[in-house]
Amino acid sequence: MAAKVRHQLFLPRSTSERLVELARQPGTSKSDILAQALTAWLDRQARSELDERFGRRLDRIATLLERLQRDSQIELETLALFIRYELAIHPPLAEDDKAGRAAAARRFEAFLAQVARQVGQGRRTLAPGAGH
């Protein structure tokens, strides 16, 4: 059992009468009721203080995350439409076109290497001032 500390407090008469009425229920006491009420009040104060300290910052982070999600969706949709367009305008290579397939494989490898370089160097093609 946790140690308890005795406190003396003064309540308005109407509040005291309500407390006495609540404490008449079996299994309850005035001390239990006041301890529960004070704990609930202190918990609400602590949450309010946290909201005050971190609420605006968390709201800014949430806004940034929403913007990132929206931008990612735009990028993915743009990429999907570009791929669909490219596939629609270029006919597929014939099965026996070994030279065409080899050239395509080299271009694809060059593309992957370029992506790796850009990402590795932290550069972005669409960054402001990129000039591409």
Tab-separated table of C-alpha atoms in Angstrom, residues 26-112:
chain	number	residue	atom	x	y	z
A	26	PRO	CA	-20.774	1.561	-0.401
A	27	GLY	CA	-17.052	1.074	-1.000
A	28	THR	CA	-16.227	4.757	-1.403
A	29	SER	CA	-14.738	7.341	0.861
A	30	LYS	CA	-14.278	11.086	0.668
A	31	SER	CA	-10.503	10.584	0.479
A	32	ASP	CA	-10.819	8.162	-2.460
A	33	ILE	CA	-13.157	10.506	-4.330
A	34	LEU	CA	-10.919	13.528	-3.790
A	35	ALA	CA	-7.767	11.588	-4.711
A	36	GLN	CA	-9.346	10.362	-7.968
A	37	ALA	CA	-10.679	13.824	-8.822
A	38	LEU	CA	-7.338	15.508	-8.109
A	39	THR	CA	-5.424	12.891	-10.117
A	40	ALA	CA	-7.757	13.373	-13.098
A	41	TRP	CA	-7.374	17.156	-12.876
A	42	LEU	CA	-3.565	16.962	-12.664
A	43	ASP	CA	-3.451	14.543	-15.632
A	44	ARG	CA	-5.525	16.973	-17.727
A	45	GLN	CA	-3.187	19.822	-16.781
A	46	ALA	CA	-0.134	17.792	-17.821
A	47	ARG	CA	-1.709	16.927	-21.199
A	48	SER	CA	-2.628	20.559	-21.737
A	49	GLU	CA	0.947	21.625	-21.019
A	50	LEU	CA	2.314	19.049	-23.483
A	51	ASP	CA	-0.127	20.239	-26.140
A	52	GLU	CA	0.955	23.802	-25.506
A	53	ARG	CA	4.662	22.939	-25.708
A	54	PHE	CA	4.598	20.560	-28.670
A	55	GLY	CA	1.249	21.062	-30.391
A	56	ARG	CA	2.341	23.675	-32.924
A	57	ARG	CA	5.513	21.793	-33.752
A	58	LEU	CA	3.600	18.549	-34.282
A	59	ASP	CA	1.071	20.372	-36.458
A	60	ARG	CA	3.920	21.712	-38.641
A	61	ILE	CA	5.413	18.238	-38.948
A	62	ALA	CA	2.012	16.806	-39.910
A	63	THR	CA	1.588	19.504	-42.559
A	64	LEU	CA	5.036	18.754	-43.986
A	65	LEU	CA	4.282	15.028	-44.084
A	66	GLU	CA	1.001	15.673	-45.892
A	67	ARG	CA	2.848	17.833	-48.436
A	68	LEU	CA	5.487	15.120	-48.927
A	69	GLN	CA	2.789	12.519	-49.452
A	70	ARG	CA	1.011	14.740	-51.989
A	71	ASP	CA	4.274	15.454	-53.830
A	72	SER	CA	5.141	11.750	-53.905
A	73	GLN	CA	1.752	10.946	-55.413
A	74	ILE	CA	2.296	13.615	-58.096
A	75	GLU	CA	5.751	12.221	-58.869
A	76	LEU	CA	4.489	8.647	-59.113
A	77	GLU	CA	1.570	9.650	-61.334
A	78	THR	CA	3.915	11.646	-63.574
A	79	LEU	CA	6.298	8.715	-63.850
A	80	ALA	CA	3.478	6.264	-64.580
A	81	LEU	CA	2.033	8.485	-67.317
A	82	PHE	CA	5.484	9.006	-68.867
A	83	ILE	CA	6.151	5.267	-68.914
A	84	ARG	CA	2.743	4.608	-70.458
A	85	TYR	CA	3.430	7.267	-73.104
A	86	GLU	CA	6.880	5.877	-73.906
A	87	LEU	CA	5.551	2.339	-74.211
A	88	ALA	CA	2.743	3.540	-76.466
A	89	ILE	CA	4.942	5.433	-78.955
A	90	HIS	CA	7.840	2.957	-79.221
A	91	PRO	CA	7.157	-0.387	-80.842
A	92	PRO	CA	8.580	-3.430	-79.067
A	93	LEU	CA	11.825	-4.896	-80.359
A	94	ALA	CA	11.614	-8.009	-82.457
A	95	GLU	CA	12.670	-11.240	-80.759
A	96	ASP	CA	15.603	-11.718	-83.139
A	97	ASP	CA	16.831	-8.070	-82.943
A	98	LYS	CA	19.940	-8.827	-80.881
A	99	ALA	CA	21.640	-5.552	-81.753
A	100	GLY	CA	18.566	-3.536	-80.679
A	101	ARG	CA	18.236	-5.482	-77.430
A	102	ALA	CA	21.956	-5.052	-76.681
A	103	ALA	CA	21.698	-1.291	-77.301
A	104	ALA	CA	18.635	-1.125	-75.061
A	105	ALA	CA	20.464	-3.026	-72.309
A	106	ARG	CA	23.430	-0.601	-72.539
A	107	ARG	CA	21.114	2.422	-72.387
A	108	PHE	CA	19.333	0.929	-69.373
A	109	GLU	CA	22.631	0.266	-67.578
A	110	ALA	CA	23.752	3.849	-68.357
A	111	PHE	CA	20.432	5.108	-66.982
A	112	LEU	CA	20.881	3.132	-63.732
